[in-house]
Amino acid sequence: MTFDFPEGADLNFYQPDQIKRVRLVKKADGYYVQFCIQVDREEVIEPTHLTIGLDVGLESFYTDSLGNKVENPRFYRTGEKKMKRSQRLVSRKVKSSSNRRKARVKLARVHLKISRQRKDHAIKLARCVITSNDVVVYEDLRIKNMVKNHCLAKSINDAGWHQFRVWLEYFGKVFLRVTIAVNPAYTSQECSSCGSIVKKSLSTRTHVCQCGCVLDRDRNAGINILNSGLGTTGHVGTFALDASNASGESTSVLVGANLLG
Ligand SMILES: [Zn+2]
Protein backbone atom coordinates (compact mmCIF):
# COMPACT_ATOMS: atom_id res chain seq x y z
CA MET A 1 0.00 0.00 0.00
CA THR A 2 1.37 3.42 -0.81
CA PHE A 3 0.35 6.63 0.86
CA ASP A 4 1.56 10.17 1.24
CA PHE A 5 4.23 10.48 3.86
CA PRO A 6 2.59 12.10 6.88
CA GLU A 7 3.85 15.58 7.60
CA GLY A 8 6.33 15.71 10.42
CA ALA A 9 6.94 11.94 10.48
CA ASP A 10 10.46 10.52 10.75
CA LEU A 11 11.73 9.25 7.41
CA ASN A 12 14.53 7.30 9.18
CA PHE A 13 11.87 4.91 10.41
CA TYR A 14 11.66 3.35 6.94
CA GLN A 15 14.17 1.34 4.92
CA PRO A 16 15.42 3.01 1.73
CA ASP A 17 13.91 0.26 -0.45
CA GLN A 18 10.49 1.01 1.03
CA ILE A 19 10.58 4.42 -0.65
CA LYS A 20 8.89 3.70 -3.95
CA ARG A 21 8.58 7.18 -5.37
CA VAL A 22 9.75 10.67 -4.58
CA ARG A 23 7.94 13.62 -6.05
CA LEU A 24 8.48 17.34 -5.90
CA VAL A 25 5.08 19.00 -5.55
CA LYS A 26 4.40 22.68 -6.00
CA LYS A 27 1.57 23.98 -3.89
CA ALA A 28 0.20 27.48 -3.38
CA ASP A 29 2.30 28.00 -0.27
CA GLY A 30 5.57 26.41 -1.32
CA TYR A 31 7.34 23.29 -2.59
CA TYR A 32 6.92 19.90 -0.95
CA VAL A 33 8.89 16.68 -1.26
CA GLN A 34 6.52 13.74 -1.27
CA PHE A 35 7.83 10.28 -0.37
CA CYS A 36 5.69 7.32 -1.29
CA ILE A 37 6.42 4.56 1.21
CA GLN A 38 5.42 0.94 0.82
CA VAL A 39 4.10 -0.42 4.11
CA ASP A 40 1.59 -3.05 5.05
CA ARG A 41 -0.43 -1.27 7.66
CA GLU A 42 -2.88 -3.55 9.39
CA GLU A 43 -4.38 -3.21 12.82
CA VAL A 44 -6.52 -5.90 14.38
CA ILE A 45 -9.40 -4.55 16.44
CA GLU A 46 -12.36 -6.26 18.05
CA PRO A 47 -15.47 -6.76 15.88
CA THR A 48 -18.39 -4.51 16.82
CA HIS A 49 -21.10 -6.70 15.19
CA LEU A 50 -22.57 -3.50 13.79
CA THR A 51 -23.38 -2.66 10.19
CA ILE A 52 -24.25 0.75 8.84
CA GLY A 53 -25.52 2.45 5.68
CA LEU A 54 -24.59 6.07 4.94
CA ASP A 55 -26.60 8.51 2.84
CA VAL A 56 -24.69 11.65 1.90
CA GLY A 57 -26.64 14.83 1.30
CA LEU A 58 -26.42 18.60 1.16
CA GLU A 59 -28.27 19.26 4.41
CA SER A 60 -26.12 16.95 6.52
CA PHE A 61 -22.74 15.52 5.65
CA TYR A 62 -24.36 12.13 6.00
CA THR A 63 -27.33 10.42 7.66
CA ASP A 64 -26.87 6.81 8.73
CA SER A 65 -29.35 3.93 8.72
CA LEU A 66 -30.04 4.47 12.45
CA GLY A 67 -31.05 8.07 11.81
CA ASN A 68 -27.90 9.71 13.21
CA LYS A 69 -26.91 12.83 11.31
CA VAL A 70 -23.40 14.19 10.99
CA GLU A 71 -23.56 17.88 10.20
CA ASN A 72 -21.46 19.56 7.55
CA PRO A 73 -18.30 21.03 9.05
CA ARG A 74 -18.49 24.77 9.58
CA PHE A 75 -15.58 25.43 7.23
CA TYR A 76 -17.70 24.25 4.31
CA ARG A 77 -19.83 27.40 4.55
CA THR A 78 -17.11 29.82 5.67
CA GLY A 79 -14.78 28.38 3.03
CA GLU A 80 -17.45 28.92 0.38
CA LYS A 81 -17.70 32.59 1.36
CA LYS A 82 -13.94 33.06 1.36
CA MET A 83 -13.63 31.42 -2.01
CA LYS A 84 -16.34 33.60 -3.54
CA ARG A 85 -14.68 36.71 -2.16
CA SER A 86 -11.23 35.75 -3.48
CA GLN A 87 -12.69 34.82 -6.86
CA ARG A 88 -14.35 38.24 -7.07
CA LEU A 89 -11.06 39.93 -6.23
CA VAL A 90 -9.33 38.09 -9.07
CA SER A 91 -11.95 39.00 -11.64
CA ARG A 92 -11.91 42.66 -10.64
CA LYS A 93 -8.19 43.07 -11.39
CA VAL A 94 -6.95 44.03 -14.85
CA LYS A 95 -6.07 40.96 -16.91
CA SER A 96 -2.37 39.91 -16.87
CA SER A 97 -1.55 42.61 -14.31
CA SER A 98 0.64 41.84 -11.33
CA ASN A 99 -2.27 42.63 -9.01
CA ARG A 100 -4.28 39.95 -10.71
CA ARG A 101 -1.43 37.51 -10.29
CA LYS A 102 -1.27 38.33 -6.57
CA ALA A 103 -5.02 37.86 -6.21
CA ARG A 104 -4.68 34.50 -7.96
CA VAL A 105 -2.02 33.38 -5.49
CA LYS A 106 -4.36 34.38 -2.66
CA LEU A 107 -7.22 32.41 -4.20
CA ALA A 108 -4.98 29.36 -4.56
CA ARG A 109 -4.05 29.60 -0.87
CA VAL A 110 -7.72 29.72 0.13
CA HIS A 111 -8.28 26.59 -1.98
CA LEU A 112 -5.33 24.87 -0.34
CA LYS A 113 -6.48 25.69 3.16
CA ILE A 114 -9.98 24.37 2.51
CA SER A 115 -8.65 21.19 0.94
CA ARG A 116 -6.46 20.57 3.99
CA GLN A 117 -9.37 21.12 6.36
CA ARG A 118 -11.50 18.81 4.23
CA LYS A 119 -8.84 16.10 4.30
CA ASP A 120 -8.45 16.39 8.07
CA HIS A 121 -12.21 16.14 8.58
CA ALA A 122 -12.51 13.17 6.19
CA ILE A 123 -9.70 11.25 7.91
CA LYS A 124 -11.09 11.69 11.42
CA LEU A 125 -14.66 10.88 10.48
CA ALA A 126 -13.78 7.90 8.28
CA ARG A 127 -11.58 6.39 10.99
CA CYS A 128 -14.38 6.74 13.52
CA VAL A 129 -17.01 5.17 11.21
CA ILE A 130 -14.74 2.26 10.28
CA THR A 131 -13.65 1.41 13.82
CA SER A 132 -17.28 1.59 15.06
CA ASN A 133 -18.71 -0.80 12.43
CA ASP A 134 -17.83 -4.13 10.85
CA VAL A 135 -19.56 -3.34 7.54
CA VAL A 136 -19.99 0.14 6.07
CA VAL A 137 -22.19 0.64 3.00
CA TYR A 138 -22.44 3.84 0.95
CA GLU A 139 -23.46 4.92 -2.53
CA ASP A 140 -21.17 4.54 -5.51
CA LEU A 141 -21.55 8.14 -6.67
CA ARG A 142 -20.01 9.23 -9.92
CA ILE A 143 -17.77 11.93 -8.59
CA LYS A 144 -16.62 13.17 -12.01
CA ASN A 145 -20.16 14.08 -13.01
CA MET A 146 -20.82 15.62 -9.65
CA VAL A 147 -17.93 18.07 -9.50
CA LYS A 148 -18.96 19.50 -12.87
CA ASN A 149 -21.88 21.02 -11.01
CA HIS A 150 -21.76 24.82 -11.06
CA CYS A 151 -23.17 25.29 -7.61
CA LEU A 152 -20.18 26.05 -5.37
CA ALA A 153 -21.73 24.70 -2.18
CA LYS A 154 -22.48 21.41 -3.91
CA SER A 155 -19.03 21.12 -5.42
CA ILE A 156 -17.46 21.62 -1.97
CA ASN A 157 -19.63 18.83 -0.57
CA ASP A 158 -18.91 16.54 -3.50
CA ALA A 159 -15.19 16.90 -3.01
CA GLY A 160 -15.66 16.25 0.71
CA TRP A 161 -17.65 13.06 0.16
CA HIS A 162 -15.12 11.83 -2.34
CA GLN A 163 -12.29 12.33 0.17
CA PHE A 164 -14.39 10.70 2.87
CA ARG A 165 -14.99 7.64 0.72
CA VAL A 166 -11.31 7.34 -0.16
CA TRP A 167 -10.43 7.35 3.54
CA LEU A 168 -13.27 4.95 4.42
CA GLU A 169 -11.78 2.46 1.98
CA TYR A 170 -8.27 3.13 3.24
CA PHE A 171 -9.19 2.54 6.89
CA GLY A 172 -11.33 -0.43 5.83
CA LYS A 173 -8.12 -2.07 4.64
CA VAL A 174 -6.12 -1.04 7.71
CA PHE A 175 -8.68 -2.30 10.23
CA LEU A 176 -9.88 -5.22 8.08
CA ARG A 177 -13.45 -3.92 7.86
CA VAL A 178 -15.77 -4.40 4.91
CA THR A 179 -16.67 -1.34 2.85
CA ILE A 180 -19.29 -1.67 0.10
CA ALA A 181 -20.24 0.87 -2.56
CA VAL A 182 -23.73 0.22 -3.94
CA ASN A 183 -25.70 1.45 -6.93
CA PRO A 184 -27.32 4.76 -5.91
CA ALA A 185 -30.47 4.25 -8.01
CA TYR A 186 -33.78 4.56 -6.12
CA THR A 187 -32.14 4.72 -2.68
CA SER A 188 -34.19 7.77 -1.69
CA GLN A 189 -37.42 6.86 -3.54
CA GLU A 190 -37.83 3.27 -2.40
CA CYS A 191 -39.63 2.44 0.86
CA SER A 192 -37.16 0.68 3.15
CA SER A 193 -40.02 -1.21 4.77
CA CYS A 194 -42.08 -2.58 1.87
CA GLY A 195 -40.03 -1.80 -1.23
CA SER A 196 -42.61 0.29 -3.10
CA ILE A 197 -41.49 3.42 -4.89
CA VAL A 198 -42.56 6.63 -3.14
CA LYS A 199 -41.74 9.55 -5.43
CA LYS A 200 -40.53 12.67 -3.65
CA SER A 201 -38.93 15.94 -4.66
CA LEU A 202 -35.71 17.20 -3.07
CA SER A 203 -37.69 19.40 -0.69
CA THR A 204 -39.71 16.49 0.73
CA ARG A 205 -37.83 15.71 3.91
CA THR A 206 -40.01 12.88 5.23
CA HIS A 207 -40.68 9.52 3.66
CA VAL A 208 -44.35 8.59 4.07
CA CYS A 209 -45.47 5.28 2.57
CA GLN A 210 -48.90 3.66 2.26
CA CYS A 211 -47.59 0.70 4.27
CA GLY A 212 -47.42 2.96 7.31
CA CYS A 213 -43.68 3.54 7.21
CA VAL A 214 -42.82 7.13 8.16
CA LEU A 215 -39.12 7.99 8.32
CA ASP A 216 -36.73 10.87 7.88
CA ARG A 217 -36.02 10.91 4.14
CA ASP A 218 -32.26 10.44 4.51
CA ARG A 219 -32.58 7.71 7.11
CA ASN A 220 -34.90 5.79 4.77
CA ALA A 221 -32.20 6.13 2.11
CA GLY A 222 -29.53 5.00 4.58
CA ILE A 223 -31.51 1.83 5.35
CA ASN A 224 -31.97 1.12 1.63
CA ILE A 225 -28.25 1.59 1.09
CA LEU A 226 -27.42 -0.80 3.95
CA ASN A 227 -29.93 -3.40 2.71
CA SER A 228 -28.61 -3.13 -0.80
CA GLY A 229 -25.06 -3.71 0.44
CA LEU A 230 -25.99 -6.70 2.58
CA GLY A 231 -28.47 -8.29 0.23
CA THR A 232 -26.96 -8.02 -3.20
CA THR A 233 -23.67 -8.01 -4.98
CA GLY A 234 -21.83 -4.76 -4.44
CA HIS A 235 -18.50 -3.22 -5.18
CA VAL A 236 -16.34 -4.00 -2.18
CA GLY A 237 -13.41 -1.76 -1.56
CA THR A 238 -11.48 -3.86 0.93
CA PHE A 239 -9.00 -6.65 0.56
CA ALA A 240 -9.92 -8.22 3.86
CA LEU A 241 -12.05 -10.58 1.80
CA ASP A 242 -9.47 -11.18 -0.87
CA ALA A 243 -6.85 -13.44 0.69
CA SER A 244 -5.26 -14.20 -2.67
CA ASN A 245 -4.04 -10.63 -2.86
CA ALA A 246 -1.57 -10.47 -0.03
CA SER A 247 0.84 -8.11 -1.70
CA GLY A 248 -0.82 -5.12 -0.11
CA GLU A 249 -1.71 -3.56 -3.44
CA SER A 250 -4.86 -1.55 -3.33
CA THR A 251 -7.61 -3.54 -4.98
CA SER A 252 -11.33 -3.88 -5.45
CA VAL A 253 -13.19 -7.14 -5.74
CA LEU A 254 -16.73 -8.12 -6.57
CA VAL A 255 -18.33 -10.37 -3.99
CA GLY A 256 -21.78 -11.53 -3.04
CA ALA A 257 -23.43 -11.20 0.34
CA ASN A 258 -22.48 -14.78 1.21
CA LEU A 259 -18.90 -13.70 1.71
CA LEU A 260 -19.89 -11.17 4.35
CA GLY A 261 -21.12 -13.66 6.93
ZN1 LIG B 1 -43.74 1.09 2.41
XYZ file of C-alpha atoms and ligand atoms in Angstrom:
262
model
C 0.000 0.000 0.000
C 1.369 3.420 -0.811
C 0.352 6.625 0.856
C 1.563 10.170 1.236
C 4.229 10.484 3.864
C 2.589 12.101 6.884
C 3.849 15.580 7.599
C 6.333 15.706 10.424
C 6.944 11.939 10.476
C 10.457 10.516 10.749
C 11.730 9.252 7.412
C 14.526 7.302 9.177
C 11.869 4.909 10.408
C 11.660 3.345 6.942
C 14.168 1.338 4.915
C 15.421 3.012 1.727
C 13.908 0.264 -0.451
C 10.492 1.011 1.030
C 10.580 4.416 -0.647
C 8.890 3.701 -3.948
C 8.581 7.184 -5.374
C 9.749 10.673 -4.580
C 7.938 13.620 -6.047
C 8.476 17.338 -5.896
C 5.082 18.997 -5.552
C 4.404 22.676 -6.005
C 1.569 23.983 -3.887
C 0.198 27.479 -3.377
C 2.304 27.999 -0.267
C 5.567 26.406 -1.320
C 7.338 23.289 -2.595
C 6.923 19.901 -0.952
C 8.892 16.681 -1.257
C 6.523 13.744 -1.271
C 7.834 10.280 -0.368
C 5.691 7.316 -1.290
C 6.422 4.564 1.215
C 5.422 0.940 0.823
C 4.102 -0.415 4.107
C 1.586 -3.049 5.053
C -0.433 -1.268 7.655
C -2.878 -3.546 9.394
C -4.377 -3.211 12.821
C -6.524 -5.899 14.378
C -9.405 -4.550 16.437
C -12.357 -6.264 18.047
C -15.467 -6.762 15.881
C -18.387 -4.511 16.823
C -21.097 -6.701 15.186
C -22.570 -3.497 13.791
C -23.379 -2.657 10.189
C -24.246 0.754 8.842
C -25.518 2.453 5.677
C -24.590 6.072 4.936
C -26.600 8.513 2.835
C -24.692 11.647 1.902
C -26.636 14.828 1.296
C -26.417 18.596 1.160
C -28.268 19.256 4.405
C -26.124 16.946 6.519
C -22.738 15.520 5.650
C -24.359 12.131 6.001
C -27.327 10.416 7.662
C -26.873 6.806 8.732
C -29.353 3.930 8.723
C -30.039 4.473 12.447
C -31.054 8.069 11.806
C -27.903 9.711 13.205
C -26.911 12.827 11.306
C -23.404 14.188 10.992
C -23.561 17.883 10.200
C -21.463 19.559 7.548
C -18.303 21.027 9.054
C -18.495 24.766 9.577
C -15.581 25.429 7.230
C -17.704 24.254 4.313
C -19.825 27.401 4.552
C -17.107 29.819 5.669
C -14.783 28.384 3.028
C -17.448 28.924 0.385
C -17.702 32.594 1.359
C -13.942 33.057 1.363
C -13.628 31.418 -2.014
C -16.344 33.595 -3.540
C -14.677 36.715 -2.162
C -11.232 35.747 -3.482
C -12.688 34.821 -6.859
C -14.352 38.237 -7.075
C -11.057 39.932 -6.231
C -9.329 38.091 -9.072
C -11.951 38.998 -11.636
C -11.906 42.658 -10.636
C -8.188 43.071 -11.394
C -6.946 44.029 -14.850
C -6.071 40.959 -16.912
C -2.374 39.906 -16.874
C -1.552 42.608 -14.314
C 0.641 41.837 -11.333
C -2.270 42.629 -9.015
C -4.278 39.945 -10.711
C -1.432 37.512 -10.286
C -1.270 38.328 -6.567
C -5.018 37.864 -6.214
C -4.680 34.502 -7.959
C -2.024 33.383 -5.493
C -4.359 34.377 -2.661
C -7.216 32.411 -4.195
C -4.975 29.364 -4.563
C -4.053 29.597 -0.873
C -7.716 29.716 0.130
C -8.283 26.592 -1.981
C -5.334 24.868 -0.340
C -6.483 25.694 3.159
C -9.983 24.371 2.512
C -8.651 21.189 0.942
C -6.459 20.575 3.991
C -9.366 21.117 6.365
C -11.500 18.811 4.234
C -8.843 16.095 4.305
C -8.449 16.394 8.066
C -12.214 16.140 8.579
C -12.508 13.173 6.192
C -9.703 11.255 7.907
C -11.092 11.694 11.425
C -14.664 10.881 10.481
C -13.784 7.905 8.284
C -11.581 6.394 10.988
C -14.375 6.740 13.517
C -17.009 5.168 11.213
C -14.738 2.256 10.279
C -13.654 1.405 13.816
C -17.275 1.588 15.061
C -18.711 -0.797 12.432
C -17.826 -4.126 10.853
C -19.560 -3.341 7.545
C -19.995 0.143 6.067
C -22.195 0.641 2.999
C -22.444 3.842 0.947
C -23.458 4.922 -2.535
C -21.171 4.542 -5.514
C -21.552 8.143 -6.667
C -20.012 9.234 -9.920
C -17.772 11.934 -8.594
C -16.624 13.167 -12.009
C -20.158 14.081 -13.010
C -20.817 15.624 -9.648
C -17.930 18.075 -9.497
C -18.964 19.499 -12.869
C -21.876 21.024 -11.007
C -21.758 24.817 -11.061
C -23.170 25.289 -7.608
C -20.182 26.052 -5.374
C -21.726 24.695 -2.183
C -22.480 21.411 -3.905
C -19.027 21.115 -5.419
C -17.462 21.624 -1.974
C -19.633 18.833 -0.569
C -18.913 16.536 -3.505
C -15.195 16.901 -3.014
C -15.658 16.252 0.708
C -17.648 13.062 0.156
C -15.117 11.830 -2.341
C -12.290 12.329 0.172
C -14.388 10.703 2.865
C -14.986 7.636 0.719
C -11.312 7.339 -0.162
C -10.431 7.350 3.541
C -13.270 4.947 4.420
C -11.776 2.456 1.978
C -8.275 3.129 3.236
C -9.194 2.538 6.894
C -11.328 -0.430 5.827
C -8.118 -2.067 4.643
C -6.119 -1.038 7.709
C -8.679 -2.301 10.229
C -9.883 -5.223 8.080
C -13.447 -3.924 7.859
C -15.766 -4.401 4.913
C -16.671 -1.342 2.846
C -19.288 -1.670 0.099
C -20.238 0.873 -2.555
C -23.731 0.217 -3.942
C -25.700 1.452 -6.932
C -27.317 4.759 -5.914
C -30.468 4.246 -8.012
C -33.783 4.555 -6.117
C -32.137 4.724 -2.679
C -34.186 7.772 -1.694
C -37.417 6.860 -3.539
C -37.830 3.265 -2.400
C -39.628 2.441 0.858
C -37.163 0.684 3.154
C -40.020 -1.209 4.768
C -42.084 -2.583 1.869
C -40.032 -1.803 -1.227
C -42.613 0.292 -3.100
C -41.485 3.417 -4.889
C -42.565 6.630 -3.139
C -41.741 9.554 -5.434
C -40.527 12.672 -3.655
C -38.930 15.938 -4.661
C -35.711 17.202 -3.066
C -37.690 19.399 -0.694
C -39.714 16.491 0.726
C -37.831 15.710 3.913
C -40.014 12.884 5.225
C -40.677 9.517 3.664
C -44.347 8.588 4.068
C -45.467 5.279 2.573
C -48.899 3.656 2.256
C -47.586 0.701 4.268
C -47.425 2.961 7.315
C -43.675 3.544 7.212
C -42.819 7.133 8.158
C -39.120 7.988 8.319
C -36.732 10.866 7.877
C -36.017 10.914 4.143
C -32.263 10.439 4.509
C -32.575 7.714 7.106
C -34.903 5.794 4.769
C -32.204 6.125 2.106
C -29.530 5.002 4.584
C -31.508 1.832 5.354
C -31.970 1.125 1.635
C -28.247 1.595 1.093
C -27.425 -0.796 3.946
C -29.935 -3.403 2.710
C -28.612 -3.128 -0.798
C -25.063 -3.705 0.440
C -25.986 -6.701 2.584
C -28.471 -8.286 0.226
C -26.958 -8.019 -3.203
C -23.668 -8.005 -4.977
C -21.827 -4.764 -4.441
C -18.501 -3.218 -5.183
C -16.344 -4.002 -2.184
C -13.410 -1.757 -1.559
C -11.475 -3.856 0.926
C -9.001 -6.648 0.556
C -9.922 -8.224 3.861
C -12.048 -10.584 1.798
C -9.468 -11.182 -0.869
C -6.851 -13.436 0.689
C -5.256 -14.198 -2.670
C -4.043 -10.625 -2.856
C -1.565 -10.470 -0.026
C 0.842 -8.111 -1.695
C -0.815 -5.123 -0.106
C -1.711 -3.560 -3.441
C -4.861 -1.551 -3.327
C -7.615 -3.541 -4.982
C -11.332 -3.878 -5.446
C -13.185 -7.141 -5.741
C -16.731 -8.120 -6.568
C -18.326 -10.372 -3.993
C -21.778 -11.529 -3.044
C -23.427 -11.196 0.337
C -22.482 -14.775 1.207
C -18.899 -13.698 1.709
C -19.892 -11.174 4.350
C -21.120 -13.655 6.928
Zn -43.742 1.093 2.412
